[in-house]
């Protein structure tokens, strides 16, 4: 699963780099803002169902709650696409016509969320190859479609939006057909309110974490599209580097739910080892970042070098936060994880806002890295407190 997500992350990074180069800093800044808002809305309409499905399926293969949650996720996906379409239309009318070219992203947010939620079933069953193949094919198709459309002189923003929509829609159809054969078909037994109440702590944590994606929109509003474009390159092209840690965090959650205190210690040791390895890798990338930026993005993005280096530096703490959070969720500390996610996201958005006013993209990237650091430290303290309680 990790290998597949790393490959998917590389494909997504290449796509973002091509879009940034073809669209220019200003239009890419607008896209980064829209993409960030869309990601937050996507998580908001998930209501924690994707995490709930993985945990419940792992603990009991034929748990009826899983099937009911999947059906509810289908309905939520439709509402999600409708809400995204309305927001993009309003933004196109009131803010900038470029947002009209992003309308296909409304299809993308709903289809991708539906596919990822249904993929929780084979993930919980330990069949990681299904998730891997789907992700890699989806990202490959999006990159291929984007390249073909740009070659036909289609606008970079429109080509990106359409390619994501088409790839995600095909992915959703394929996933539903496959997973339908793994679950029991029956009438709904659990009401909407009951399912959402169980999933609420997972939802708050996911929403609090993904709300960081509003950073580009905030930077654009307070510092202008150009600085938002420089910061967007830092936050969007480095974000996929978190795939390794987030995929491991997804697998750790059901493992932590079944582990003894000794098993939890092993998971913590695994987390520290992963962070050490990532620290070495990210340090090397930071050193060659100036060359990478100029070579792949061009001189127009030379001002993004320091923001990218700061963002990469914060990824070590972001990885620790993801892994510590999954361990704490597994041992029943969902509310603590959720509160931490919300609090540190507020720090991130405030830091990006204040920092961008004073220092542009560099200040915004500093706020982002600081929020990851605070989150990792707080969750580490939470794990130590849990061990003391169990002693």
mmCIF file of C-alpha atoms in Angstrom, residues 120-292:
data_model
loop_
_atom_site.group_PDB
_atom_site.id
_atom_site.type_symbol
_atom_site.label_atom_id
_atom_site.label_comp_id
_atom_site.label_asym_id
_atom_site.label_seq_id
_atom_site.Cartn_x
_atom_site.Cartn_y
_atom_site.Cartn_z
ATOM 1 C CA UNK A 120 -11.916 0.957 2.912
ATOM 2 C CA UNK A 121 -13.468 -2.512 2.658
ATOM 3 C CA UNK A 122 -10.594 -4.300 0.866
ATOM 4 C CA UNK A 123 -8.123 -2.257 2.926
ATOM 5 C CA UNK A 124 -9.627 -3.578 6.160
ATOM 6 C CA UNK A 125 -9.524 -7.103 4.688
ATOM 7 C CA UNK A 126 -5.771 -6.731 4.121
ATOM 8 C CA UNK A 127 -6.094 -6.708 0.322
ATOM 9 C CA UNK A 128 -3.851 -3.693 -0.243
ATOM 10 C CA UNK A 129 -3.242 -4.410 -3.918
ATOM 11 C CA UNK A 130 -6.756 -3.232 -4.798
ATOM 12 C CA UNK A 131 -6.122 0.173 -3.253
ATOM 13 C CA UNK A 132 -2.691 0.370 -4.828
ATOM 14 C CA UNK A 133 -3.788 -0.497 -8.351
ATOM 15 C CA UNK A 134 -6.777 1.851 -8.210
ATOM 16 C CA UNK A 135 -4.735 4.803 -6.959
ATOM 17 C CA UNK A 136 -1.901 4.355 -9.449
ATOM 18 C CA UNK A 137 -4.241 3.875 -12.403
ATOM 19 C CA UNK A 138 -6.301 6.897 -11.354
ATOM 20 C CA UNK A 139 -3.269 9.181 -11.082
ATOM 21 C CA UNK A 140 -1.728 7.800 -14.298
ATOM 22 C CA UNK A 141 -4.968 8.361 -16.200
ATOM 23 C CA UNK A 142 -5.243 11.928 -14.889
ATOM 24 C CA UNK A 143 -1.659 12.719 -15.904
ATOM 25 C CA UNK A 144 -2.123 11.161 -19.333
ATOM 26 C CA UNK A 145 -5.392 12.967 -20.005
ATOM 27 C CA UNK A 146 -3.918 16.263 -18.850
ATOM 28 C CA UNK A 147 -0.887 15.900 -21.113
ATOM 29 C CA UNK A 148 -3.071 14.998 -24.104
ATOM 30 C CA UNK A 149 -5.414 17.941 -23.566
ATOM 31 C CA UNK A 150 -2.573 20.438 -23.140
ATOM 32 C CA UNK A 151 -1.026 19.103 -26.358
ATOM 33 C CA UNK A 152 -4.341 20.001 -28.038
ATOM 34 C CA UNK A 153 -3.957 23.597 -26.731
ATOM 35 C CA UNK A 154 -6.587 23.250 -24.019
ATOM 36 C CA UNK A 155 -6.119 25.658 -21.090
ATOM 37 C CA UNK A 156 -3.965 24.136 -18.332
ATOM 38 C CA UNK A 157 -6.576 24.806 -15.639
ATOM 39 C CA UNK A 158 -9.432 23.297 -17.684
ATOM 40 C CA UNK A 159 -7.305 20.334 -18.742
ATOM 41 C CA UNK A 160 -6.354 19.619 -15.124
ATOM 42 C CA UNK A 161 -9.959 19.821 -13.911
ATOM 43 C CA UNK A 162 -11.361 17.628 -16.676
ATOM 44 C CA UNK A 163 -8.621 15.006 -16.344
ATOM 45 C CA UNK A 164 -9.187 14.677 -12.600
ATOM 46 C CA UNK A 165 -12.946 14.411 -13.068
ATOM 47 C CA UNK A 166 -12.784 11.725 -15.753
ATOM 48 C CA UNK A 167 -10.169 9.614 -13.962
ATOM 49 C CA UNK A 168 -12.008 9.750 -10.624
ATOM 50 C CA UNK A 169 -15.378 8.940 -12.182
ATOM 51 C CA UNK A 170 -13.968 5.842 -13.890
ATOM 52 C CA UNK A 171 -12.278 4.861 -10.627
ATOM 53 C CA UNK A 172 -15.519 5.183 -8.664
ATOM 54 C CA UNK A 173 -17.466 2.963 -11.063
ATOM 55 C CA UNK A 174 -14.781 0.255 -11.028
ATOM 56 C CA UNK A 175 -14.414 0.275 -7.240
ATOM 57 C CA UNK A 176 -18.141 0.009 -6.557
ATOM 58 C CA UNK A 177 -18.479 -2.975 -8.879
ATOM 59 C CA UNK A 178 -15.581 -4.766 -7.191
ATOM 60 C CA UNK A 179 -16.491 -4.043 -3.573
ATOM 61 C CA UNK A 180 -20.173 -4.889 -4.137
ATOM 62 C CA UNK A 181 -19.120 -8.532 -4.405
ATOM 63 C CA UNK A 182 -17.429 -8.424 -0.989
ATOM 64 C CA UNK A 183 -20.290 -7.124 1.130
ATOM 65 C CA UNK A 184 -23.691 -8.516 2.069
ATOM 66 C CA UNK A 185 -26.666 -6.951 0.289
ATOM 67 C CA UNK A 186 -29.528 -6.357 2.707
ATOM 68 C CA UNK A 187 -31.822 -3.704 4.019
ATOM 69 C CA UNK A 188 -30.512 -0.791 6.044
ATOM 70 C CA UNK A 189 -30.480 -1.505 9.796
ATOM 71 C CA UNK A 190 -28.822 1.624 11.194
ATOM 72 C CA UNK A 191 -30.244 5.107 10.848
ATOM 73 C CA UNK A 192 -28.267 8.053 9.547
ATOM 74 C CA UNK A 193 -27.989 9.726 12.947
ATOM 75 C CA UNK A 194 -26.727 6.563 14.620
ATOM 76 C CA UNK A 195 -23.980 6.057 12.038
ATOM 77 C CA UNK A 196 -22.892 9.693 12.106
ATOM 78 C CA UNK A 197 -22.766 9.774 15.908
ATOM 79 C CA UNK A 198 -20.316 6.844 15.934
ATOM 80 C CA UNK A 199 -18.215 8.378 13.169
ATOM 81 C CA UNK A 200 -18.184 11.927 14.599
ATOM 82 C CA UNK A 201 -14.758 11.838 16.357
ATOM 83 C CA UNK A 202 -13.103 10.534 13.192
ATOM 84 C CA UNK A 203 -14.872 13.206 11.165
ATOM 85 C CA UNK A 204 -13.758 16.045 13.438
ATOM 86 C CA UNK A 205 -10.158 14.838 13.266
ATOM 87 C CA UNK A 206 -10.196 14.515 9.468
ATOM 88 C CA UNK A 207 -11.950 17.832 8.966
ATOM 89 C CA UNK A 208 -9.650 19.597 11.399
ATOM 90 C CA UNK A 209 -6.605 18.214 9.605
ATOM 91 C CA UNK A 210 -7.851 18.904 6.068
ATOM 92 C CA UNK A 211 -8.925 22.437 6.981
ATOM 93 C CA UNK A 212 -5.250 23.299 6.602
ATOM 94 C CA UNK A 213 -5.915 23.214 2.871
ATOM 95 C CA UNK A 214 -7.659 26.564 3.269
ATOM 96 C CA UNK A 215 -4.191 28.070 3.672
ATOM 97 C CA UNK A 216 -3.747 28.892 -0.027
ATOM 98 C CA UNK A 217 -7.099 30.654 -0.160
ATOM 99 C CA UNK A 218 -6.192 32.718 2.928
ATOM 100 C CA UNK A 219 -2.768 33.625 1.543
ATOM 101 C CA UNK A 220 -4.375 34.642 -1.747
ATOM 102 C CA UNK A 221 -6.842 36.878 0.089
ATOM 103 C CA UNK A 222 -4.317 38.663 2.328
ATOM 104 C CA UNK A 223 -1.120 38.602 0.231
ATOM 105 C CA UNK A 224 -2.365 38.362 -3.357
ATOM 106 C CA UNK A 225 -2.461 35.639 -6.041
ATOM 107 C CA UNK A 226 1.276 35.832 -6.817
ATOM 108 C CA UNK A 227 2.388 35.046 -3.249
ATOM 109 C CA UNK A 228 -0.383 32.438 -3.082
ATOM 110 C CA UNK A 229 1.081 30.872 -6.221
ATOM 111 C CA UNK A 230 4.544 30.655 -4.656
ATOM 112 C CA UNK A 231 3.110 29.263 -1.438
ATOM 113 C CA UNK A 232 0.772 26.957 -3.363
ATOM 114 C CA UNK A 233 3.754 25.353 -5.065
ATOM 115 C CA UNK A 234 5.317 24.744 -1.643
ATOM 116 C CA UNK A 235 2.204 23.279 -0.044
ATOM 117 C CA UNK A 236 0.793 21.356 -3.026
ATOM 118 C CA UNK A 237 3.948 19.826 -4.497
ATOM 119 C CA UNK A 238 5.280 18.778 -1.074
ATOM 120 C CA UNK A 239 1.926 17.522 0.228
ATOM 121 C CA UNK A 240 2.113 14.243 -1.730
ATOM 122 C CA UNK A 241 5.356 13.462 0.118
ATOM 123 C CA UNK A 242 3.138 12.688 3.137
ATOM 124 C CA UNK A 243 1.637 9.701 1.353
ATOM 125 C CA UNK A 244 4.046 7.209 2.924
ATOM 126 C CA UNK A 245 3.262 8.256 6.476
ATOM 127 C CA UNK A 246 -0.489 8.617 5.911
ATOM 128 C CA UNK A 247 -0.733 5.175 4.310
ATOM 129 C CA UNK A 248 1.123 3.668 7.261
ATOM 130 C CA UNK A 249 -1.166 5.595 9.618
ATOM 131 C CA UNK A 250 -4.196 4.034 7.900
ATOM 132 C CA UNK A 251 -2.808 0.541 8.493
ATOM 133 C CA UNK A 252 -1.734 1.296 12.080
ATOM 134 C CA UNK A 253 -5.253 2.302 13.162
ATOM 135 C CA UNK A 254 -6.841 -1.186 13.095
ATOM 136 C CA UNK A 255 -3.587 -2.689 14.407
ATOM 137 C CA UNK A 256 -3.563 -0.335 17.411
ATOM 138 C CA UNK A 257 -7.206 -1.155 18.143
ATOM 139 C CA UNK A 258 -6.232 -4.808 18.740
ATOM 140 C CA UNK A 259 -2.774 -4.303 20.290
ATOM 141 C CA UNK A 260 -1.704 -4.780 23.911
ATOM 142 C CA UNK A 261 0.315 -2.055 25.696
ATOM 143 C CA UNK A 262 3.460 -3.885 24.597
ATOM 144 C CA UNK A 263 2.178 -3.848 21.026
ATOM 145 C CA UNK A 264 1.522 -0.119 21.285
ATOM 146 C CA UNK A 265 5.144 0.393 22.354
ATOM 147 C CA UNK A 266 6.246 -1.396 19.203
ATOM 148 C CA UNK A 267 4.023 0.832 17.090
ATOM 149 C CA UNK A 268 5.511 3.922 18.752
ATOM 150 C CA UNK A 269 9.009 2.600 18.053
ATOM 151 C CA UNK A 270 8.004 2.013 14.441
ATOM 152 C CA UNK A 271 6.779 5.602 14.246
ATOM 153 C CA UNK A 272 10.060 6.986 15.552
ATOM 154 C CA UNK A 273 12.018 4.847 13.107
ATOM 155 C CA UNK A 274 9.907 6.002 10.167
ATOM 156 C CA UNK A 275 10.336 9.646 11.167
ATOM 157 C CA UNK A 276 14.122 9.219 11.405
ATOM 158 C CA UNK A 277 14.288 7.751 7.904
ATOM 159 C CA UNK A 278 11.999 10.456 6.522
ATOM 160 C CA UNK A 279 14.123 13.122 8.199
ATOM 161 C CA UNK A 280 17.199 11.902 6.327
ATOM 162 C CA UNK A 281 15.300 11.759 3.030
ATOM 163 C CA UNK A 282 13.715 15.188 3.420
ATOM 164 C CA UNK A 283 17.036 16.760 4.399
ATOM 165 C CA UNK A 284 18.524 15.608 1.110
ATOM 166 C CA UNK A 285 15.574 17.054 -0.814
ATOM 167 C CA UNK A 286 15.918 20.384 1.018
ATOM 168 C CA UNK A 287 19.546 20.630 -0.094
ATOM 169 C CA UNK A 288 18.728 20.159 -3.784
ATOM 170 C CA UNK A 289 15.479 22.163 -3.688
ATOM 171 C CA UNK A 290 16.992 25.274 -5.384
ATOM 172 C CA UNK A 291 18.093 23.195 -8.365
ATOM 173 C CA UNK A 292 14.782 21.310 -8.529
#
